[in-house]
Each structure stands twice: as structure tokens, then as C-alpha cells.
């Protein structure tokens, strides 16, 4: 095997990292390039399922996939370690336990929670960031139920769950809670009215990416299943007891407080000295950092402009996976001294689940879905992501098939 083969290092095994690695193994024969995938854990997880893990409606094992089940370690060098920073001048990645040089680098380290500086939010609220943080929420909610049942004079607010943020993650999460909380009430023999699910959103509406009709449908569906909304209510502080909300600074109390109101690019980007736009790296149309010949930034770490609309594309799994195709093709082009492709997003639409039995969606250009067709479509999307990463075997092992 040639020792002169270029070394391509992919950081992060999320949607963008897994797909880039897969495409690279298709673009290059083993003797043509060394491919290295670095990830914090030995598993990939479906970030888009984390709200289900947090609510307890999907097990953490279903949402994660062993990376070595997808890539043969003889074909892709797998390093399970935490990326600390990138030293671009020396073409080196610093990991917690070692260092790594590269010829081509793909940064796809995903998101971190952004609390926008809201006082106390980082200290007192949970966030849905990865498998561990989601498991912690699930365990905490169940602990509140067990504690309530075992105490003689339990805190009447302890079963309340406050969710800050009425965007995609917040709404999908309260949808799962609407399914799970009645089950926990039954399990612990507690009256359903004792556990409130409250979503707090500062903007005048939830789910800004959908039209008014779909939003109204989604809101009613959730309200019918016991979700309460405080809309147009800004959170000024998070305390150990709950959120301080609105102009009259009402303290809304809960035993479980979760912040889903914002994400930004991984903090490694800032530590590495990259120029950031709202916590992300602005990339050229070929997905490289301007003036950096050999560094691509993808997924939730990248700021990719939608030139037509004059604003960046929303960070989604769909976007991350499409970027991966172009990044892998462009690395191949660079190695071959060929022209690079520009990234063009093909938006296939969005579907938001409202629990396991209801959903809303807007697909292709203007087809609106709700109820059963939207629920079925959501499962198709979830299974498609598994298929893209690991083929039919992975779909059969981890896929979602139940629609009712
Ligand atoms: C609850 C929820 C629901 C969502 N629903 C949808 C949806 O329905 N549709 C949709 O399109 N999008 C959805 N999204 C957004 C979508 O999940 C993200 O846009 C997508 O995951 C971005 O992919 P990525 O590859 O950039 O990052 P991720 O998929 O987040 O992957 C990042 C990877 O990097 C690893 N990593 C992070 N830091 C380090 C480090 N320092 N060292 C080593 N490894 C590291 C992580 O462990 C992870 O494996 C949802 C997000 C959430 C949280």
C-alpha cells in the first residue's frame, strides 16, 4: 500500500460525518487514501431522535449505532476520543489523548446548546444535546415520579415539566411527553392532573417554520393531550425552582426544567481560532473555509448561505447529509486537481412529530401533511436516514415501523 496516500480526517460521527466517511470509502480505493473518523463515543446516534430518548419513548440503544457495525476498522481508521482543537497552521488535530495530522480535514462536530445568556439557564436547566444528556432527563423525570409517590407531603410542583423553546426540538419533545407522562402516572398510580407539561416560547408563535394552519393543528393536538402553552412569554431567568416568565416576572415552578430554545456550532470551532458567525463557520459554496484549501465544515458547525433567501439554511440532518456528498466529491476533486462542485440544497421538506401518533409536515414545495400521513412520513424520513448511513440491515435493526 502506498505511503503517499492523502490522509483524510473526519471529525464527528453524526449525520454529516458518517455520510462523508461513507462517501469517501466509495470515492477512494483503500490504496488511494487513508480515511480516519474521530468521534467522542464508539457509537453514532440519531440526533433527530434525542427528544424521544429524553422523554423515554425510545430507548437509547435504539437511537445509537455502533460505528464499527457500519465501517470496517480495516478500511476506516476509527478513533474514539474527544476533539479539543484544530491547529490549522500545523495541519494537526489535538485530541484529549493524542494528536493527529491531516492532509484534508472535515469538521462535522454538530451543535451545542445556546442559552443566549439567560441567567441561570446553564446551571439549572437540562438540555437535549446527546445520548447521555437525554438519558439524564428521562431518569430525572422518572425519579420525580418515584419520589412524589414515596413522600408523605410531596412538592406539588415536582411532577411539572417545563420546556423552554417552542421550536422543532421543544415541540417534538412535549409531543413525546404527552405520550409518556400518562404512562408514568399509571405506573406510579398518580392522578394525571398532578403532572403538567408546559411549553414556554418568547415568540408570538411556536414552530415558525410551518404555516399558520399547520401550527394551529399541531398546537390543538398537543393541548388536547394535556400540553399547556405560554406563548409570547420571554424567560428572563432560570432558577432551581423553574422559569421566571413574562413582564410580570411570574415564577413558573417545575421539578424538571429543560431548555430547547437554541443551538449553535460546537465550541471546538471557537477554541481553534476559526472566524465565527453566530458560533458557526461561514463556508464558501464548495463548503471549505475561505482561504483554507483543505478544511471543510459541515452540518450544524457550518453557516451556509441560502443566496436566494439571503439567510443561512436552517441546521437540519437533511442539510448535513447533502453537504456530506458534496464535501466527499470535492475532496476527491482536490486530490485529482479537478474542479470543485458548489453545494446546492435540495429541500425535501420538514415533518415535526407531535408524539408517536400525530405529526405535521410540509413536503416537497407545498404539500401539507397532518395526522396519520404525516406520522407515516416522519417514520419514512427516520428510516431513510438509517438506510443512508447503514443500508437495509440497519433499518431492520433500528428502524421505526409502528404508525399507530
Ligand atoms: C431533538 C432534535 C430533533 C431534531 N429533529 C430534526 C428533524 O426532524 N429533522 C432534521 O432534519 N433535523 C432535526 N434536528 C437537527 C439535526 O439533528 C441536526 O441538524 C443534525 O444532527 C446535524 O448533524 P451534524 O452531523 O452536524 O451533527 P450531529 O448529528 O449532532 O453529530 C455530531 C457528532 O460529533 C460528535 N462530537 C461532538 N463533539 C465532539 C468532540 N469534541 N470530539 C469528538 N466528537 C464530538 C458527537 O458525539 C456526534 O456524534 C433535530 C435535532 C434535535 C436535537
Tab-separated table of C-alpha atoms and ligand atoms in Angstrom:
chain	number	residue	atom	x	y	z
A	1	UNK	CA	0.000	0.000	0.000
A	2	UNK	CA	1.337	3.469	-0.912
A	3	UNK	CA	2.659	5.570	1.954
A	4	UNK	CA	1.995	8.725	-0.088
A	5	UNK	CA	-1.740	8.409	0.078
A	6	UNK	CA	-3.502	11.526	1.368
A	7	UNK	CA	-4.809	11.356	4.918
A	8	UNK	CA	-8.429	12.493	5.218
A	9	UNK	CA	-9.616	13.099	8.763
A	10	UNK	CA	-13.329	13.426	9.568
A	11	UNK	CA	-14.210	14.890	12.978
A	12	UNK	CA	-17.563	13.798	14.417
A	13	UNK	CA	-19.688	10.769	13.541
A	14	UNK	CA	-23.073	12.463	13.293
A	15	UNK	CA	-25.136	12.668	10.127
A	16	UNK	CA	-22.534	14.736	8.257
A	17	UNK	CA	-19.509	12.773	9.491
A	18	UNK	CA	-20.989	9.312	8.901
A	19	UNK	CA	-22.201	10.209	5.405
A	20	UNK	CA	-18.916	11.897	4.440
A	21	UNK	CA	-16.974	8.836	5.613
A	22	UNK	CA	-19.303	6.525	3.718
A	23	UNK	CA	-18.981	8.569	0.530
A	24	UNK	CA	-15.176	8.748	0.917
A	25	UNK	CA	-14.994	4.947	1.111
A	26	UNK	CA	-16.973	4.880	-2.151
A	27	UNK	CA	-14.868	7.607	-3.815
A	28	UNK	CA	-11.415	6.234	-2.898
A	29	UNK	CA	-9.942	2.750	-3.119
A	30	UNK	CA	-8.021	1.750	0.058
A	31	UNK	CA	-4.654	2.331	-1.616
A	32	UNK	CA	-5.715	5.832	-2.749
A	33	UNK	CA	-6.410	7.474	0.615
A	34	UNK	CA	-6.252	6.894	4.356
A	35	UNK	CA	-9.620	7.708	5.922
A	36	UNK	CA	-9.806	8.458	9.643
A	37	UNK	CA	-13.043	9.033	11.581
A	38	UNK	CA	-12.802	10.591	15.046
A	39	UNK	CA	-15.749	10.573	17.449
A	40	UNK	CA	-16.233	11.092	21.166
A	41	UNK	CA	-18.021	7.757	21.533
A	42	UNK	CA	-17.804	4.408	19.787
A	43	UNK	CA	-21.360	4.949	18.560
A	44	UNK	CA	-23.214	7.266	16.202
A	45	UNK	CA	-26.572	8.493	17.442
A	46	UNK	CA	-29.610	9.768	15.614
A	47	UNK	CA	-29.684	13.361	16.912
A	48	UNK	CA	-33.183	13.727	15.483
A	49	UNK	CA	-34.421	11.051	17.920
A	50	UNK	CA	-32.913	12.542	21.070
A	51	UNK	CA	-36.187	14.107	22.247
A	52	UNK	CA	-37.651	10.583	22.252
A	53	UNK	CA	-34.760	9.265	24.336
A	54	UNK	CA	-35.224	12.228	26.720
A	55	UNK	CA	-38.951	11.527	27.099
A	56	UNK	CA	-38.373	7.786	27.417
A	57	UNK	CA	-40.428	6.788	24.367
A	58	UNK	CA	-37.387	5.389	22.506
A	59	UNK	CA	-34.561	3.537	24.227
A	60	UNK	CA	-31.073	4.986	23.983
A	61	UNK	CA	-29.955	1.752	22.366
A	62	UNK	CA	-32.406	2.094	19.516
A	63	UNK	CA	-31.165	5.636	18.857
A	64	UNK	CA	-27.492	4.687	18.645
A	65	UNK	CA	-25.471	2.627	16.216
A	66	UNK	CA	-22.024	1.153	16.827
A	67	UNK	CA	-19.712	2.867	14.339
A	68	UNK	CA	-17.765	-0.359	13.771
A	69	UNK	CA	-21.037	-2.008	12.637
A	70	UNK	CA	-21.114	0.498	9.760
A	71	UNK	CA	-17.405	0.858	8.912
A	72	UNK	CA	-14.858	-1.910	8.800
A	73	UNK	CA	-11.981	-0.676	11.031
A	74	UNK	CA	-9.535	-2.128	8.475
A	75	UNK	CA	-10.961	0.238	5.874
A	76	UNK	CA	-11.583	3.333	8.028
A	77	UNK	CA	-9.334	4.087	10.979
A	78	UNK	CA	-11.705	4.676	13.890
A	79	UNK	CA	-10.539	6.837	16.781
A	80	UNK	CA	-12.820	7.201	19.791
A	81	UNK	CA	-11.584	10.337	21.513
A	82	UNK	CA	-12.672	13.908	22.156
A	83	UNK	CA	-11.502	16.642	19.797
A	84	UNK	CA	-10.012	19.521	21.780
A	85	UNK	CA	-8.933	21.843	18.983
A	86	UNK	CA	-7.698	22.092	15.418
A	87	UNK	CA	-4.338	23.687	14.734
A	88	UNK	CA	-4.753	24.623	11.080
A	89	UNK	CA	-1.306	26.172	10.672
A	90	UNK	CA	0.314	22.858	11.592
A	91	UNK	CA	-2.412	20.688	9.965
A	92	UNK	CA	-2.926	18.952	13.273
A	93	UNK	CA	-5.915	17.958	15.418
A	94	UNK	CA	-5.457	17.886	19.180
A	95	UNK	CA	-7.464	15.117	20.832
A	96	UNK	CA	-7.849	14.569	24.556
A	97	UNK	CA	-5.484	11.595	24.480
A	98	UNK	CA	-3.377	12.050	21.345
A	99	UNK	CA	-2.766	14.168	18.266
A	100	UNK	CA	-3.429	13.618	14.620
A	101	UNK	CA	-2.088	15.142	11.409
A	102	UNK	CA	-4.185	15.522	8.274
A	103	UNK	CA	-3.973	16.429	4.600
A	104	UNK	CA	-7.715	17.076	4.303
A	105	UNK	CA	-9.996	17.827	7.234
A	106	UNK	CA	-13.768	17.617	7.568
A	107	UNK	CA	-15.200	19.261	10.688
A	108	UNK	CA	-18.648	17.894	11.497
A	109	UNK	CA	-18.855	18.098	15.285
A	110	UNK	CA	-22.506	19.135	15.460
A	111	UNK	CA	-24.201	21.509	17.869
A	112	UNK	CA	-24.036	22.648	21.454
A	113	UNK	CA	-26.843	24.292	23.425
A	114	UNK	CA	-27.107	28.062	23.262
A	115	UNK	CA	-28.811	29.639	26.264
A	116	UNK	CA	-28.389	33.187	24.882
A	117	UNK	CA	-27.010	34.239	28.259
A	118	UNK	CA	-30.340	33.715	30.079
A	119	UNK	CA	-29.471	33.912	33.754
A	120	UNK	CA	-29.274	30.519	35.475
A	121	UNK	CA	-30.186	28.501	32.365
A	122	UNK	CA	-26.847	26.695	32.043
A	123	UNK	CA	-26.780	25.853	35.750
A	124	UNK	CA	-30.378	24.786	36.353
A	125	UNK	CA	-31.900	23.520	33.112
A	126	UNK	CA	-31.343	20.227	31.345
A	127	UNK	CA	-30.684	20.254	27.613
A	128	UNK	CA	-31.146	17.674	24.877
A	129	UNK	CA	-27.637	17.504	23.434
A	130	UNK	CA	-26.561	13.904	23.146
A	131	UNK	CA	-27.450	10.413	24.357
A	132	UNK	CA	-26.141	10.967	27.893
A	133	UNK	CA	-27.904	14.298	28.477
A	134	UNK	CA	-31.127	12.831	27.062
A	135	UNK	CA	-30.892	9.741	29.278
A	136	UNK	CA	-30.378	12.028	32.249
A	137	UNK	CA	-33.654	13.847	31.516
A	138	UNK	CA	-35.545	10.566	31.199
A	139	UNK	CA	-34.097	9.294	34.504
A	140	UNK	CA	-34.772	12.611	36.243
A	141	UNK	CA	-38.432	12.654	35.189
A	142	UNK	CA	-38.974	9.103	36.396
A	143	UNK	CA	-37.141	9.882	39.662
A	144	UNK	CA	-39.573	12.762	40.262
A	145	UNK	CA	-42.478	10.332	39.940
A	146	UNK	CA	-40.910	7.748	42.270
A	147	UNK	CA	-40.064	10.468	44.807
A	148	UNK	CA	-43.532	12.007	44.679
A	149	UNK	CA	-45.079	8.620	45.350
A	150	UNK	CA	-42.764	7.804	48.240
A	151	UNK	CA	-43.105	11.082	50.149
A	152	UNK	CA	-45.788	11.850	52.675
A	153	UNK	CA	-46.075	15.541	51.728
A	154	UNK	CA	-44.648	15.738	48.226
A	155	UNK	CA	-43.922	19.033	46.484
A	156	UNK	CA	-46.989	19.582	44.289
A	157	UNK	CA	-44.843	21.185	41.558
A	158	UNK	CA	-42.314	18.388	41.388
A	159	UNK	CA	-44.069	16.468	38.620
A	160	UNK	CA	-44.388	19.538	36.387
A	161	UNK	CA	-42.154	19.623	33.329
A	162	UNK	CA	-41.203	22.993	31.889
A	163	UNK	CA	-39.836	23.114	28.366
A	164	UNK	CA	-38.271	26.376	27.228
A	165	UNK	CA	-38.481	26.958	23.485
A	166	UNK	CA	-41.295	26.260	21.034
A	167	UNK	CA	-39.112	25.418	18.049
A	168	UNK	CA	-38.673	21.996	16.495
A	169	UNK	CA	-36.967	20.267	19.432
A	170	UNK	CA	-39.217	21.782	22.125
A	171	UNK	CA	-42.431	20.872	20.345
A	172	UNK	CA	-41.312	17.375	19.350
A	173	UNK	CA	-40.252	16.847	22.976
A	174	UNK	CA	-43.590	17.944	24.511
A	175	UNK	CA	-45.297	15.684	21.955
A	176	UNK	CA	-43.355	12.703	23.310
A	177	UNK	CA	-44.056	13.789	26.892
A	178	UNK	CA	-47.778	13.854	26.082
A	179	UNK	CA	-47.423	10.126	25.303
A	180	UNK	CA	-45.119	9.204	28.146
A	181	UNK	CA	-46.489	11.108	31.136
A	182	UNK	CA	-49.859	9.281	31.229
A	183	UNK	CA	-47.881	6.005	31.247
A	184	UNK	CA	-45.747	7.166	34.176
A	185	UNK	CA	-48.883	8.337	36.019
A	186	UNK	CA	-50.322	4.867	35.555
A	187	UNK	CA	-47.082	3.151	36.576
A	188	UNK	CA	-46.823	5.166	39.812
A	189	UNK	CA	-50.581	5.339	40.408
A	190	UNK	CA	-50.638	9.137	40.322
A	191	UNK	CA	-53.509	11.258	39.027
A	192	UNK	CA	-52.691	12.623	35.533
A	193	UNK	CA	-53.646	16.182	36.573
A	194	UNK	CA	-50.703	16.241	39.007
A	195	UNK	CA	-48.134	16.376	36.185
A	196	UNK	CA	-48.288	19.445	33.961
A	197	UNK	CA	-46.342	19.759	30.701
A	198	UNK	CA	-45.738	23.438	29.979
A	199	UNK	CA	-44.072	24.838	26.875
A	200	UNK	CA	-42.783	28.416	27.089
A	201	UNK	CA	-41.996	30.381	23.932
A	202	UNK	CA	-40.981	34.050	23.671
A	203	UNK	CA	-42.061	34.488	20.030
A	204	UNK	CA	-45.716	35.063	19.098
A	205	UNK	CA	-45.992	31.528	17.698
A	206	UNK	CA	-44.478	28.067	18.052
A	207	UNK	CA	-42.869	26.243	15.104
A	208	UNK	CA	-42.021	29.279	12.940
A	209	UNK	CA	-41.003	27.032	10.015
A	210	UNK	CA	-44.617	25.883	9.386
A	211	UNK	CA	-47.618	27.818	8.095
A	212	UNK	CA	-50.311	29.070	10.476
A	213	UNK	CA	-52.818	26.336	9.642
A	214	UNK	CA	-50.394	23.511	10.454
A	215	UNK	CA	-49.221	25.283	13.607
A	216	UNK	CA	-52.830	25.689	14.794
A	217	UNK	CA	-53.464	21.990	14.137
A	218	UNK	CA	-50.297	20.972	15.992
A	219	UNK	CA	-50.999	23.204	18.967
A	220	UNK	CA	-54.554	21.922	19.340
A	221	UNK	CA	-53.422	18.311	19.029
A	222	UNK	CA	-50.944	18.844	21.870
A	223	UNK	CA	-53.399	20.827	24.016
A	224	UNK	CA	-55.972	18.058	23.602
A	225	UNK	CA	-53.385	15.729	25.151
A	226	UNK	CA	-52.679	17.998	28.110
A	227	UNK	CA	-49.806	20.219	26.936
A	228	UNK	CA	-50.066	23.829	28.150
A	229	UNK	CA	-48.520	26.724	26.254
A	230	UNK	CA	-47.185	30.101	27.393
A	231	UNK	CA	-46.604	31.845	24.071
A	232	UNK	CA	-45.137	35.329	23.685
A	233	UNK	CA	-43.676	34.822	27.147
A	234	UNK	CA	-39.951	35.522	27.416
A	235	UNK	CA	-37.939	33.639	30.024
A	236	UNK	CA	-35.754	36.114	31.914
A	237	UNK	CA	-34.219	33.664	34.365
A	238	UNK	CA	-33.999	30.004	35.260
A	239	UNK	CA	-33.843	29.252	38.981
A	240	UNK	CA	-33.604	25.884	40.773
A	241	UNK	CA	-37.418	26.105	41.061
A	242	UNK	CA	-38.348	26.924	37.470
A	243	UNK	CA	-38.571	29.725	34.907
A	244	UNK	CA	-39.144	33.408	35.602
A	245	UNK	CA	-41.509	34.308	32.756
A	246	UNK	CA	-43.065	37.387	31.143
A	247	UNK	CA	-43.131	41.055	32.026
A	248	UNK	CA	-44.638	40.465	35.476
A	249	UNK	CA	-41.773	38.027	36.263
A	250	UNK	CA	-44.022	35.125	37.193
A	251	UNK	CA	-42.096	32.154	38.629
A	252	UNK	CA	-43.453	29.003	36.969
A	253	UNK	CA	-42.344	26.087	39.103
A	254	UNK	CA	-41.407	22.583	37.982
A	255	UNK	CA	-39.365	19.591	39.111
A	256	UNK	CA	-37.962	19.152	35.610
A	257	UNK	CA	-36.786	22.105	33.546
A	258	UNK	CA	-35.483	21.603	30.002
A	259	UNK	CA	-34.087	24.269	27.678
A	260	UNK	CA	-34.536	23.595	23.950
A	261	UNK	CA	-34.510	27.222	22.805
A	262	UNK	CA	-31.297	27.373	20.834
A	263	UNK	CA	-28.226	25.647	19.482
A	264	UNK	CA	-25.002	26.821	17.923
A	265	UNK	CA	-21.863	25.278	16.443
A	266	UNK	CA	-19.524	23.115	18.546
A	267	UNK	CA	-17.240	25.061	20.907
A	268	UNK	CA	-14.154	23.424	19.299
A	269	UNK	CA	-14.615	25.893	16.417
A	270	UNK	CA	-14.015	28.912	18.631
A	271	UNK	CA	-11.179	27.226	20.533
A	272	UNK	CA	-9.453	26.558	17.214
A	273	UNK	CA	-9.497	30.237	16.293
A	274	UNK	CA	-11.842	29.979	13.297
A	275	UNK	CA	-13.741	33.123	12.414
A	276	UNK	CA	-17.325	32.588	13.561
A	277	UNK	CA	-20.718	33.879	12.517
A	278	UNK	CA	-23.172	33.249	15.381
A	279	UNK	CA	-20.980	30.387	16.631
A	280	UNK	CA	-20.591	28.698	13.218
A	281	UNK	CA	-18.034	28.808	10.446
A	282	UNK	CA	-19.056	30.644	7.306
A	283	UNK	CA	-18.101	28.414	4.377
A	284	UNK	CA	-17.754	29.020	0.643
A	285	UNK	CA	-20.132	27.348	-1.795
A	286	UNK	CA	-17.704	24.385	-2.062
A	287	UNK	CA	-18.070	24.009	1.757
A	288	UNK	CA	-14.457	24.948	2.515
A	289	UNK	CA	-13.440	27.682	4.909
A	290	UNK	CA	-12.493	30.749	2.823
A	291	UNK	CA	-8.730	30.789	2.172
A	292	UNK	CA	-8.327	27.285	3.621
A	293	UNK	CA	-7.543	24.873	0.801
A	294	UNK	CA	-8.141	21.689	2.740
A	295	UNK	CA	-10.698	22.264	5.519
A	296	UNK	CA	-14.401	21.565	5.042
A	297	UNK	CA	-17.010	22.425	7.668
A	298	UNK	CA	-20.382	20.688	7.554
A	299	UNK	CA	-23.729	20.284	9.313
A	300	UNK	CA	-24.531	22.271	12.442
A	301	UNK	CA	-20.960	23.648	12.572
A	302	UNK	CA	-21.351	25.416	9.220
A	303	UNK	CA	-23.022	28.641	8.207
A	304	UNK	CA	-24.151	28.077	4.629
A	305	UNK	CA	-25.961	30.927	2.936
A	306	UNK	CA	-29.155	30.380	1.006
A	307	UNK	CA	-28.345	33.043	-1.591
A	308	UNK	CA	-31.954	33.130	-2.866
A	309	UNK	CA	-33.367	33.984	0.556
A	310	UNK	CA	-30.372	35.959	1.836
A	311	UNK	CA	-30.164	33.940	5.057
A	312	UNK	CA	-28.430	30.735	6.134
A	313	UNK	CA	-30.054	27.351	5.724
A	314	UNK	CA	-31.664	26.013	8.891
A	315	UNK	CA	-29.464	23.371	10.551
A	316	UNK	CA	-31.025	20.019	9.772
A	317	UNK	CA	-29.984	16.407	9.328
A	318	UNK	CA	-31.178	16.637	5.742
A	319	UNK	CA	-28.799	19.549	5.065
A	320	UNK	CA	-25.901	17.834	6.877
A	321	UNK	CA	-26.261	14.656	4.800
A	322	UNK	CA	-26.484	16.511	1.493
A	323	UNK	CA	-23.394	18.569	2.385
A	324	UNK	CA	-21.520	15.331	3.063
A	325	UNK	CA	-21.998	14.189	-0.550
A	326	UNK	CA	-20.506	17.424	-1.899
A	327	UNK	CA	-17.626	17.514	0.612
A	328	UNK	CA	-16.558	13.939	-0.251
A	329	UNK	CA	-16.794	14.672	-4.000
A	330	UNK	CA	-14.769	17.869	-3.528
A	331	UNK	CA	-12.024	16.091	-1.582
A	332	UNK	CA	-11.780	13.622	-4.452
A	333	UNK	CA	-11.635	16.566	-6.894
A	334	UNK	CA	-8.862	18.249	-4.878
A	335	UNK	CA	-6.805	15.051	-4.846
A	336	UNK	CA	-7.262	14.773	-8.625
A	337	UNK	CA	-6.718	18.502	-9.306
A	338	UNK	CA	-10.221	18.650	-10.769
A	339	UNK	CA	-12.784	21.485	-10.459
A	340	UNK	CA	-14.851	21.570	-7.254
A	341	UNK	CA	-18.671	21.402	-7.064
A	342	UNK	CA	-20.839	24.047	-5.452
A	343	UNK	CA	-23.332	22.937	-2.816
A	344	UNK	CA	-26.997	23.377	-3.742
A	345	UNK	CA	-29.546	22.349	-1.123
A	346	UNK	CA	-32.439	20.234	-2.360
A	347	UNK	CA	-35.070	20.909	0.318
A	348	UNK	CA	-37.397	17.919	0.511
A	349	UNK	CA	-39.478	19.468	3.295
A	350	UNK	CA	-39.884	19.086	7.032
A	351	UNK	CA	-42.046	16.930	9.267
A	352	UNK	CA	-42.378	17.540	13.022
A	353	UNK	CA	-43.698	14.746	15.212
A	354	UNK	CA	-46.288	15.523	17.897
A	355	UNK	CA	-45.728	12.259	19.715
A	356	UNK	CA	-45.891	8.792	18.215
A	357	UNK	CA	-49.387	9.179	16.789
A	358	UNK	CA	-49.563	12.650	15.277
A	359	UNK	CA	-47.358	14.960	13.225
A	360	UNK	CA	-47.404	17.933	10.875
A	361	UNK	CA	-45.306	18.394	7.793
A	362	UNK	CA	-44.719	20.332	4.679
A	363	UNK	CA	-43.029	18.286	1.983
A	364	UNK	CA	-41.671	18.959	-1.497
A	365	UNK	CA	-42.757	22.500	-2.324
A	366	UNK	CA	-46.230	22.893	-0.899
A	367	UNK	CA	-47.784	19.583	0.139
A	368	UNK	CA	-49.102	19.880	3.679
A	369	UNK	CA	-49.470	16.797	5.831
A	370	UNK	CA	-51.051	16.224	9.218
A	371	UNK	CA	-52.203	13.266	11.293
A	372	UNK	CA	-51.549	9.751	10.072
A	373	UNK	CA	-49.944	10.600	6.685
A	374	UNK	CA	-47.522	12.970	8.446
A	375	UNK	CA	-46.765	10.360	11.120
A	376	UNK	CA	-46.071	7.758	8.449
A	377	UNK	CA	-43.884	10.233	6.540
A	378	UNK	CA	-41.888	11.010	9.690
A	379	UNK	CA	-41.110	7.307	10.100
A	380	UNK	CA	-40.112	7.071	6.443
A	381	UNK	CA	-37.714	10.010	6.981
A	382	UNK	CA	-36.259	8.435	10.148
A	383	UNK	CA	-35.802	5.083	8.427
A	384	UNK	CA	-34.321	6.721	5.329
A	385	UNK	CA	-31.599	8.336	7.454
A	386	UNK	CA	-30.751	4.891	8.853
A	387	UNK	CA	-30.752	3.441	5.338
A	388	UNK	CA	-28.416	6.150	4.036
A	389	UNK	CA	-25.942	5.518	6.855
A	390	UNK	CA	-26.063	1.743	7.227
A	391	UNK	CA	-28.225	0.235	4.460
A	392	UNK	CA	-31.196	-2.133	4.866
A	393	UNK	CA	-29.560	-4.109	7.689
A	394	UNK	CA	-29.534	-1.031	9.905
A	395	UNK	CA	-33.151	-0.197	9.036
A	396	UNK	CA	-34.236	-3.701	10.040
A	397	UNK	CA	-32.235	-3.497	13.283
A	398	UNK	CA	-33.107	0.028	14.452
A	399	UNK	CA	-35.964	1.212	12.211
A	400	UNK	CA	-39.370	2.542	13.242
A	401	UNK	CA	-42.287	0.667	11.739
A	402	UNK	CA	-45.288	1.184	14.037
A	403	UNK	CA	-47.556	4.006	12.810
A	404	UNK	CA	-50.424	3.691	15.333
B	1	LIG	C1	-34.259	16.617	19.384
B	1	LIG	C2	-33.869	17.030	17.986
B	1	LIG	C3	-34.735	16.784	16.940
B	1	LIG	C4	-34.366	17.120	15.639
B	1	LIG	N1	-35.225	16.842	14.627
B	1	LIG	C5	-34.833	17.064	13.353
B	1	LIG	C6	-35.663	16.652	12.275
B	1	LIG	O1	-36.764	16.158	12.472
B	1	LIG	N2	-35.192	16.854	11.005
B	1	LIG	C7	-33.953	17.376	10.765
B	1	LIG	O2	-33.550	17.458	9.589
B	1	LIG	N3	-33.166	17.790	11.752
B	1	LIG	C8	-33.556	17.648	13.048
B	1	LIG	N4	-32.746	18.030	14.076
B	1	LIG	C9	-31.465	18.680	13.760
B	1	LIG	C10	-30.420	17.643	13.403
B	1	LIG	O3	-30.371	16.642	14.386
B	1	LIG	C11	-29.046	18.293	13.242
B	1	LIG	O4	-29.158	19.353	12.319
B	1	LIG	C12	-28.035	17.259	12.761
B	1	LIG	O5	-27.835	16.288	13.755
B	1	LIG	C13	-26.708	17.908	12.383
B	1	LIG	O6	-25.815	16.901	12.001
B	1	LIG	P1	-24.274	17.015	12.315
B	1	LIG	O7	-23.611	15.866	11.625
B	1	LIG	O8	-23.795	18.389	12.029
B	1	LIG	O9	-24.139	16.847	13.890
B	1	LIG	P2	-24.587	15.620	14.908
B	1	LIG	O10	-25.504	14.742	14.183
B	1	LIG	O11	-25.011	16.317	16.103
B	1	LIG	O12	-23.200	14.888	15.118
B	1	LIG	C14	-22.096	15.435	15.785
B	1	LIG	C15	-21.184	14.309	16.225
B	1	LIG	O13	-19.964	14.853	16.742
B	1	LIG	C16	-19.631	14.225	17.971
B	1	LIG	N5	-18.852	15.182	18.765
B	1	LIG	C17	-19.281	16.372	19.269
B	1	LIG	N6	-18.270	16.997	19.895
B	1	LIG	C18	-17.190	16.200	19.778
B	1	LIG	C19	-15.829	16.308	20.184
B	1	LIG	N7	-15.371	17.388	20.832
B	1	LIG	N8	-14.992	15.312	19.884
B	1	LIG	C20	-15.412	14.212	19.211
B	1	LIG	N9	-16.683	14.056	18.787
B	1	LIG	C21	-17.557	15.039	19.054
B	1	LIG	C22	-20.981	13.904	18.591
B	1	LIG	O14	-20.851	12.901	19.577
B	1	LIG	C23	-21.762	13.442	17.353
B	1	LIG	O15	-21.515	12.086	17.086
B	1	LIG	C24	-33.103	17.725	15.390
B	1	LIG	C25	-32.234	17.972	16.458
B	1	LIG	C26	-32.596	17.629	17.747
B	1	LIG	C27	-31.646	17.878	18.889
